[in-house]
Amino acid sequence: MKWQGLINKYKEYLPVSNKTPIVSLNEGNTPLIFAPHISSLIGEKIKVFLKYEGLNPTGSFKDRGMTMAISKALEDGAHAVMCASTGNTSASAAAYSARAGLKCIVLIPKGAIALGKLAQALIHKAHVIAIDGNFDDALTLVKEITNKYPVTLVNSLNPYRIEGQTTGAYEVCDQLGSPPDILSIPVGNAGNITAYWKGFKRYQEAGKIESLPKMLGFQAAGAAPIVNKKIIEDPKTIATAIKIGNPASWQSAEAARDESNGLIDSVTDEEILNAYKILSSKEGVFVEPASAASVAGILKLAQNNYFTENDEYNIVCVLTGHGLKDPDRAIKSIEEPVIIPAKVESVLKEIGFE
Ligand code: AN7
């Protein structure tokens, strides 16, 4: 049957009814791509797969939660929604609100949003407000305002966001034909690691899978509150999507880590950019820097001999956002093309065919 979005596909696992007006852009059903080069870097018997969430309608995994949050907001009679964002939540909220006819207000940290995401929020006609503060400050303001005024919060503190994002776990299991042995995922506000773990457990309870994966979460080294066990007042990383110092789902991320016998570790900006370049130049998969943290993390663990098992097993890395989201970072990571005369001889000389 034709794909009609993830609520339609997974409604038996989601808090929706026949009365829920489903607002969908046909999100979900993103490809799970085998990564031969990265697999070879990790270990002989290990297969690494990439869950390419950048292929959702607005270019990130946020659409999974947003189709649920906006559908339920509409069902509950809301007229306006609001979020704080490092970029992707605002892009997704803006698009789904446009579709639903809801007013969308977004608070972003001044100067810290990748250009593609800012363009998305604006083109979808959200009311975009930049604050002189970071993401954590923006979220504090949004929580206070949505508590007091008739505006629905659509950050991942909204339980419907997490519910929608559980579908990432169902898809991974359905696509692999079994649960992965390990799930590797970037951690920012910690909603997605929470959602995947909830999803795997729910799929197990439903008898769809037998075992549960180990959850490996990765924060950027300059924005690693969970790893350092303390709030980071002034987080720093080139991976602006996960530049978050006080994650909303801190405790449930720790629970996912502990219940699954996994870990939450940090990766440096250098490690993130290395993985970013390996993904684009060796696997043909273009992601934004934050997404590369999941691959950077398993590369780091492999170097420290974390993967010692002799059995064959699968690792799924969640690649949360598309590379085109952050064009400035891409341009900083490449060499500008040469400019030559428009002549056959010049082209032949340039490519070494003279
Ligand atoms: C590409 O858009 O928090 O740990 O405001 O955009 O669930 O927060 C984005 C987060 C990973 C971290 N990768 O996920 C926002 C925002 C990308 C992201 C994360 C984000 P969570």
Short mmCIF file of C-alpha atoms and ligand atoms in Angstrom, two decimals:
data_model
loop_
_atom_site.label_atom_id
_atom_site.label_comp_id
_atom_site.label_asym_id
_atom_site.label_seq_id
_atom_site.Cartn_x
_atom_site.Cartn_y
_atom_site.Cartn_z
CA MET A 1 0.00 0.00 0.00
CA LYS A 2 1.08 3.55 -0.69
CA TRP A 3 3.00 5.20 2.16
CA GLN A 4 0.78 7.73 3.91
CA GLY A 5 2.99 8.81 6.77
CA LEU A 6 3.96 7.22 10.04
CA ILE A 7 0.75 7.77 12.02
CA ASN A 8 -1.16 5.85 9.38
CA LYS A 9 1.41 3.05 9.41
CA TYR A 10 1.93 2.70 13.17
CA LYS A 11 -1.37 3.99 14.62
CA GLU A 12 -1.91 0.90 16.78
CA TYR A 13 1.17 1.97 18.78
CA LEU A 14 0.29 5.68 18.94
CA PRO A 15 -2.21 7.71 21.01
CA VAL A 16 -4.51 8.56 18.11
CA SER A 17 -8.16 7.74 17.39
CA ASN A 18 -10.52 7.99 14.43
CA LYS A 19 -11.23 11.54 15.55
CA THR A 20 -7.61 12.69 15.33
CA PRO A 21 -7.20 15.00 12.32
CA ILE A 22 -3.93 13.63 10.95
CA VAL A 23 -1.55 16.32 9.74
CA SER A 24 1.05 14.52 7.65
CA LEU A 25 3.63 15.29 4.99
CA ASN A 26 4.19 11.56 4.44
CA GLU A 27 7.11 11.57 6.89
CA GLY A 28 8.92 8.41 7.96
CA ASN A 29 9.87 5.34 5.93
CA THR A 30 13.39 6.72 5.61
CA PRO A 31 16.07 4.43 4.16
CA LEU A 32 18.25 2.16 6.24
CA ILE A 33 21.49 2.10 4.28
CA PHE A 34 24.34 -0.40 4.71
CA ALA A 35 27.67 1.40 5.24
CA PRO A 36 30.48 -0.85 3.95
CA HIS A 37 33.35 1.56 4.55
CA ILE A 38 32.38 2.46 8.11
CA SER A 39 31.70 -1.22 8.84
CA SER A 40 35.24 -2.06 7.74
CA LEU A 41 36.62 0.60 10.09
CA ILE A 42 34.70 -0.82 13.06
CA GLY A 43 35.35 -4.54 12.82
CA GLU A 44 35.40 -7.56 10.58
CA LYS A 45 32.10 -9.09 11.63
CA ILE A 46 30.22 -5.90 12.32
CA LYS A 47 27.64 -4.46 9.95
CA VAL A 48 26.91 -0.76 10.30
CA PHE A 49 23.65 0.65 8.90
CA LEU A 50 22.66 4.29 8.56
CA LYS A 51 19.09 5.37 9.35
CA TYR A 52 18.99 8.40 7.05
CA GLU A 53 16.51 10.67 8.79
CA GLY A 54 17.60 13.61 6.66
CA LEU A 55 15.18 12.27 4.05
CA ASN A 56 12.12 13.24 6.05
CA PRO A 57 9.96 16.04 4.53
CA THR A 58 11.72 18.91 6.32
CA GLY A 59 15.10 17.17 6.35
CA SER A 60 15.25 15.88 9.91
CA PHE A 61 13.85 13.30 12.34
CA LYS A 62 11.82 16.04 14.02
CA ASP A 63 9.00 15.41 11.52
CA ARG A 64 8.25 12.09 13.28
CA GLY A 65 7.33 13.89 16.48
CA MET A 66 5.84 16.92 14.78
CA THR A 67 3.19 15.04 12.79
CA MET A 68 1.94 13.71 16.14
CA ALA A 69 2.28 16.98 18.10
CA ILE A 70 0.52 19.08 15.46
CA SER A 71 -2.23 16.51 14.83
CA LYS A 72 -2.97 16.34 18.56
CA ALA A 73 -2.79 20.13 18.94
CA LEU A 74 -5.42 20.43 16.22
CA GLU A 75 -7.55 17.71 17.83
CA ASP A 76 -7.37 19.60 21.14
CA GLY A 77 -8.51 22.83 19.49
CA ALA A 78 -5.23 24.76 19.64
CA HIS A 79 -4.75 27.89 17.54
CA ALA A 80 -1.05 28.44 18.09
CA VAL A 81 2.06 26.39 18.86
CA MET A 82 5.45 27.44 20.17
CA CYS A 83 8.92 25.96 20.48
CA ALA A 84 12.50 26.80 21.33
CA SER A 85 14.92 25.39 18.82
CA THR A 86 18.46 24.87 17.69
CA GLY A 87 16.89 24.84 14.21
CA ASN A 88 15.34 21.57 13.16
CA THR A 89 12.39 21.62 15.55
CA SER A 90 11.52 25.10 14.32
CA ALA A 91 11.75 24.05 10.66
CA SER A 92 9.48 21.09 11.29
CA ALA A 93 7.02 22.97 13.53
CA ALA A 94 6.78 25.74 10.90
CA ALA A 95 6.04 23.33 8.05
CA TYR A 96 3.46 21.22 9.90
CA SER A 97 1.80 24.35 11.33
CA ALA A 98 1.54 25.82 7.83
CA ARG A 99 -0.11 22.61 6.71
CA ALA A 100 -2.51 22.62 9.68
CA GLY A 101 -3.33 26.33 9.54
CA LEU A 102 -1.90 26.95 13.02
CA LYS A 103 0.12 29.94 14.09
CA CYS A 104 3.70 28.95 14.89
CA ILE A 105 6.05 30.92 17.10
CA VAL A 106 9.70 29.91 17.44
CA LEU A 107 12.41 31.17 19.77
CA ILE A 108 15.94 30.62 18.57
CA PRO A 109 19.34 31.47 20.01
CA LYS A 110 20.71 34.49 18.16
CA GLY A 111 23.32 33.67 15.53
CA ALA A 112 23.42 29.96 16.40
CA ILE A 113 21.05 28.42 13.86
CA ALA A 114 22.30 26.86 10.64
CA LEU A 115 21.18 28.87 7.61
CA GLY A 116 19.04 26.18 5.97
CA LYS A 117 16.93 25.72 9.09
CA LEU A 118 16.37 29.44 9.57
CA ALA A 119 15.29 29.74 5.93
CA GLN A 120 12.82 26.89 6.43
CA ALA A 121 11.15 28.41 9.50
CA LEU A 122 10.82 31.75 7.70
CA ILE A 123 9.61 30.42 4.35
CA HIS A 124 6.86 28.47 6.13
CA LYS A 125 5.84 31.77 7.74
CA ALA A 126 6.54 31.01 11.37
CA HIS A 127 6.95 33.99 13.68
CA VAL A 128 10.69 33.64 14.29
CA ILE A 129 12.16 35.46 17.27
CA ALA A 130 15.89 35.39 18.00
CA ILE A 131 16.84 35.87 21.64
CA ASP A 132 20.05 37.15 23.11
CA GLY A 133 20.72 33.84 24.84
CA ASN A 134 21.28 30.16 24.12
CA PHE A 135 18.87 27.27 23.47
CA ASP A 136 18.45 26.49 27.16
CA ASP A 137 17.40 30.11 27.83
CA ALA A 138 14.93 29.92 24.93
CA LEU A 139 13.39 26.70 26.25
CA THR A 140 12.98 28.19 29.73
CA LEU A 141 11.07 31.13 28.23
CA VAL A 142 8.88 28.90 26.06
CA LYS A 143 8.00 26.66 29.01
CA GLU A 144 6.97 29.68 31.08
CA ILE A 145 4.86 31.23 28.32
CA THR A 146 3.12 28.02 27.20
CA ASN A 147 2.29 27.27 30.86
CA LYS A 148 0.41 30.54 31.23
CA TYR A 149 -1.01 31.30 27.80
CA PRO A 150 -3.13 29.36 25.29
CA VAL A 151 -0.21 28.27 23.16
CA THR A 152 0.77 24.61 22.76
CA LEU A 153 4.38 23.69 23.47
CA VAL A 154 5.81 21.51 20.69
CA ASN A 155 9.29 20.85 22.06
CA SER A 156 9.94 17.23 23.02
CA LEU A 157 8.55 17.97 26.51
CA ASN A 158 5.27 17.53 24.66
CA PRO A 159 4.67 13.77 25.14
CA TYR A 160 3.18 13.41 21.63
CA ARG A 161 6.55 14.43 20.15
CA ILE A 162 8.23 11.48 21.89
CA GLU A 163 5.39 9.16 20.86
CA GLY A 164 5.83 10.07 17.20
CA GLN A 165 9.57 9.57 17.42
CA THR A 166 9.15 6.03 18.77
CA THR A 167 8.34 5.09 15.16
CA GLY A 168 12.04 5.40 14.29
CA ALA A 169 12.62 2.30 16.43
CA TYR A 170 9.76 0.35 14.80
CA GLU A 171 11.06 1.16 11.33
CA VAL A 172 14.62 0.11 12.14
CA CYS A 173 13.35 -3.28 13.38
CA ASP A 174 11.00 -3.72 10.42
CA GLN A 175 13.72 -2.80 7.91
CA LEU A 176 16.43 -4.97 9.45
CA GLY A 177 14.02 -7.85 10.06
CA SER A 178 15.22 -7.94 13.68
CA PRO A 179 16.21 -5.42 16.33
CA PRO A 180 19.75 -4.07 15.95
CA ASP A 181 22.31 -5.17 18.53
CA ILE A 182 23.39 -1.58 19.01
CA LEU A 183 21.70 1.74 18.31
CA SER A 184 23.99 4.79 18.12
CA ILE A 185 22.39 8.23 18.30
CA PRO A 186 23.36 11.89 18.82
CA VAL A 187 22.09 13.43 22.05
CA GLY A 188 21.05 17.07 22.43
CA ASN A 189 17.87 17.71 24.35
CA ALA A 190 17.75 13.89 24.76
CA GLY A 191 14.23 13.41 23.38
CA ASN A 192 15.23 11.10 20.56
CA ILE A 193 17.25 8.61 22.62
CA THR A 194 14.29 8.55 25.02
CA ALA A 195 11.86 7.91 22.16
CA TYR A 196 13.90 5.15 20.50
CA TRP A 197 14.28 3.29 23.78
CA LYS A 198 10.55 3.61 24.50
CA GLY A 199 9.85 2.37 20.97
CA PHE A 200 12.08 -0.69 21.24
CA LYS A 201 10.56 -1.65 24.58
CA ARG A 202 7.04 -1.20 23.22
CA TYR A 203 7.85 -3.34 20.16
CA GLN A 204 9.17 -6.04 22.47
CA GLU A 205 6.03 -5.95 24.64
CA ALA A 206 3.95 -6.25 21.47
CA GLY A 207 5.87 -9.39 20.56
CA LYS A 208 7.37 -7.84 17.41
CA ILE A 209 10.98 -8.28 18.58
CA GLU A 210 12.65 -10.57 21.09
CA SER A 211 15.72 -8.66 22.22
CA LEU A 212 16.53 -5.01 22.87
CA PRO A 213 19.53 -3.10 21.55
CA LYS A 214 22.24 -1.46 23.60
CA MET A 215 21.73 2.30 23.40
CA LEU A 216 24.85 4.40 22.68
CA GLY A 217 24.31 8.16 22.90
CA PHE A 218 26.84 10.80 21.90
CA GLN A 219 27.05 14.43 22.94
CA ALA A 220 29.45 17.03 21.57
CA ALA A 221 32.42 17.41 23.93
CA GLY A 222 31.73 21.12 24.51
CA ALA A 223 28.05 20.43 25.17
CA ALA A 224 28.11 17.22 27.18
CA PRO A 225 26.13 17.77 30.40
CA ILE A 226 25.07 14.13 30.77
CA VAL A 227 28.64 12.86 30.34
CA ASN A 228 30.03 15.48 32.72
CA LYS A 229 27.09 15.08 35.14
CA LYS A 230 26.56 18.82 35.31
CA ILE A 231 24.66 21.58 33.49
CA ILE A 232 26.88 23.34 30.94
CA GLU A 233 26.10 27.06 31.18
CA ASP A 234 27.84 28.04 27.96
CA PRO A 235 27.84 25.02 25.61
CA LYS A 236 30.16 25.15 22.61
CA THR A 237 30.28 23.02 19.46
CA ILE A 238 30.18 23.40 15.69
CA ALA A 239 27.30 20.90 15.79
CA THR A 240 24.77 23.67 16.53
CA ALA A 241 21.81 21.25 16.55
CA ILE A 242 23.10 19.64 19.75
CA LYS A 243 24.55 22.75 21.39
CA ILE A 244 22.45 22.19 24.51
CA GLY A 245 23.67 22.47 28.10
CA ASN A 246 20.65 21.30 30.11
CA PRO A 247 18.69 18.61 28.26
CA ALA A 248 14.96 18.38 28.97
CA SER A 249 14.96 14.57 28.91
CA TRP A 250 18.18 14.14 30.90
CA GLN A 251 16.84 11.47 33.27
CA SER A 252 15.10 9.38 30.65
CA ALA A 253 18.28 9.41 28.55
CA GLU A 254 20.17 8.04 31.55
CA ALA A 255 17.46 5.43 32.00
CA ALA A 256 17.79 4.35 28.35
CA ARG A 257 21.54 4.09 28.82
CA ASP A 258 21.35 2.12 32.07
CA GLU A 259 18.43 -0.19 31.25
CA SER A 260 20.05 -1.14 27.93
CA ASN A 261 23.52 -1.59 29.42
CA GLY A 262 24.73 1.09 26.99
CA LEU A 263 26.60 4.34 27.43
CA ILE A 264 26.50 8.08 26.81
CA ASP A 265 29.87 9.48 25.77
CA SER A 266 31.19 12.60 24.09
CA VAL A 267 32.92 13.25 20.77
CA THR A 268 35.05 16.28 19.94
CA ASP A 269 34.24 18.65 17.08
CA GLU A 270 37.27 17.22 15.28
CA GLU A 271 35.88 13.68 15.60
CA ILE A 272 32.46 14.89 14.45
CA LEU A 273 33.94 16.57 11.36
CA ASN A 274 36.02 13.49 10.57
CA ALA A 275 32.89 11.32 10.61
CA TYR A 276 31.01 13.98 8.61
CA LYS A 277 33.66 13.75 5.88
CA ILE A 278 33.80 9.94 5.91
CA LEU A 279 30.02 9.79 5.52
CA SER A 280 30.00 12.16 2.56
CA SER A 281 33.18 11.04 0.77
CA LYS A 282 33.06 7.26 1.40
CA GLU A 283 29.40 6.39 1.89
CA GLY A 284 27.76 9.03 -0.30
CA VAL A 285 25.59 10.20 2.59
CA PHE A 286 25.47 13.92 3.36
CA VAL A 287 24.42 14.80 6.89
CA GLU A 288 24.62 17.81 9.15
CA PRO A 289 27.44 17.80 11.74
CA ALA A 290 25.27 16.83 14.75
CA SER A 291 24.16 13.69 12.92
CA ALA A 292 27.74 12.62 12.34
CA ALA A 293 28.16 12.34 16.13
CA SER A 294 26.55 8.88 16.03
CA VAL A 295 29.21 7.65 13.59
CA ALA A 296 32.03 9.58 15.33
CA GLY A 297 31.00 7.85 18.54
CA ILE A 298 31.27 4.29 17.26
CA LEU A 299 34.58 5.11 15.52
CA LYS A 300 35.91 6.39 18.85
CA LEU A 301 34.68 3.29 20.71
CA ALA A 302 36.23 1.01 18.07
CA GLN A 303 39.59 2.66 18.65
CA ASN A 304 39.23 1.94 22.34
CA ASN A 305 38.40 -1.73 21.57
CA TYR A 306 34.85 -1.46 22.84
CA PHE A 307 33.58 -3.83 20.15
CA THR A 308 35.32 -7.04 21.17
CA GLU A 309 32.59 -9.59 20.56
CA ASN A 310 33.37 -12.31 18.07
CA ASP A 311 29.80 -12.78 16.88
CA GLU A 312 28.40 -11.05 13.87
CA TYR A 313 26.26 -8.14 14.85
CA ASN A 314 24.50 -5.02 13.60
CA ILE A 315 24.92 -1.41 14.59
CA VAL A 316 22.40 1.19 13.45
CA CYS A 317 23.56 4.83 13.47
CA VAL A 318 20.73 7.36 13.43
CA LEU A 319 21.62 10.19 11.04
CA THR A 320 19.25 12.82 12.32
CA GLY A 321 19.47 15.67 9.77
CA HIS A 322 20.36 16.41 6.15
CA GLY A 323 23.68 17.95 5.16
CA LEU A 324 22.00 20.78 3.23
CA LYS A 325 20.69 22.13 6.52
CA ASP A 326 24.10 23.62 7.25
CA PRO A 327 25.58 24.86 3.96
CA ASP A 328 28.16 27.07 5.72
CA ARG A 329 29.75 24.03 7.37
CA ALA A 330 29.82 22.15 4.07
CA ILE A 331 31.53 25.05 2.31
CA LYS A 332 34.09 25.33 5.13
CA SER A 333 34.87 21.63 4.68
CA ILE A 334 35.61 21.63 0.94
CA GLU A 335 38.06 23.18 -1.47
CA GLU A 336 36.54 25.75 -3.79
CA PRO A 337 36.45 24.51 -7.42
CA VAL A 338 39.12 25.88 -9.77
CA ILE A 339 38.05 28.27 -12.51
CA ILE A 340 39.52 27.60 -15.95
CA PRO A 341 38.93 28.89 -19.51
CA ALA A 342 35.89 27.38 -21.28
CA LYS A 343 38.03 25.28 -23.59
CA VAL A 344 38.37 21.54 -24.17
CA GLU A 345 42.19 21.73 -23.79
CA SER A 346 41.83 23.44 -20.43
CA VAL A 347 39.39 20.83 -19.10
CA LEU A 348 41.57 17.98 -20.38
CA LYS A 349 44.62 19.51 -18.75
CA GLU A 350 42.74 19.95 -15.46
CA ILE A 351 41.63 16.30 -15.33
CA GLY A 352 45.02 14.96 -16.43
CA PHE A 353 44.00 13.76 -19.92
CA GLU A 354 46.41 15.87 -21.94
C1 AN7 B 1 20.14 17.04 13.59
O1 AN7 B 1 15.84 21.43 16.76
O2 AN7 B 1 16.91 20.25 19.79
O3 AN7 B 1 18.53 14.66 21.70
O4 AN7 B 1 15.66 22.37 18.71
O5 AN7 B 1 18.54 18.74 15.17
O6 AN7 B 1 16.25 14.59 20.67
O7 AN7 B 1 17.35 16.78 21.16
C2 AN7 B 1 17.55 19.47 17.69
C3 AN7 B 1 18.17 18.34 18.05
C4 AN7 B 1 20.28 15.52 16.91
C5 AN7 B 1 19.37 15.97 19.12
N1 AN7 B 1 20.46 15.77 15.61
O8 AN7 B 1 18.16 15.31 19.35
C6 AN7 B 1 16.05 21.45 17.98
C7 AN7 B 1 16.85 20.36 18.59
C8 AN7 B 1 19.89 16.83 15.03
C9 AN7 B 1 19.09 17.70 15.79
C10 AN7 B 1 19.52 16.33 17.70
C11 AN7 B 1 18.92 17.46 17.17
P1 AN7 B 1 17.52 15.33 20.80
#
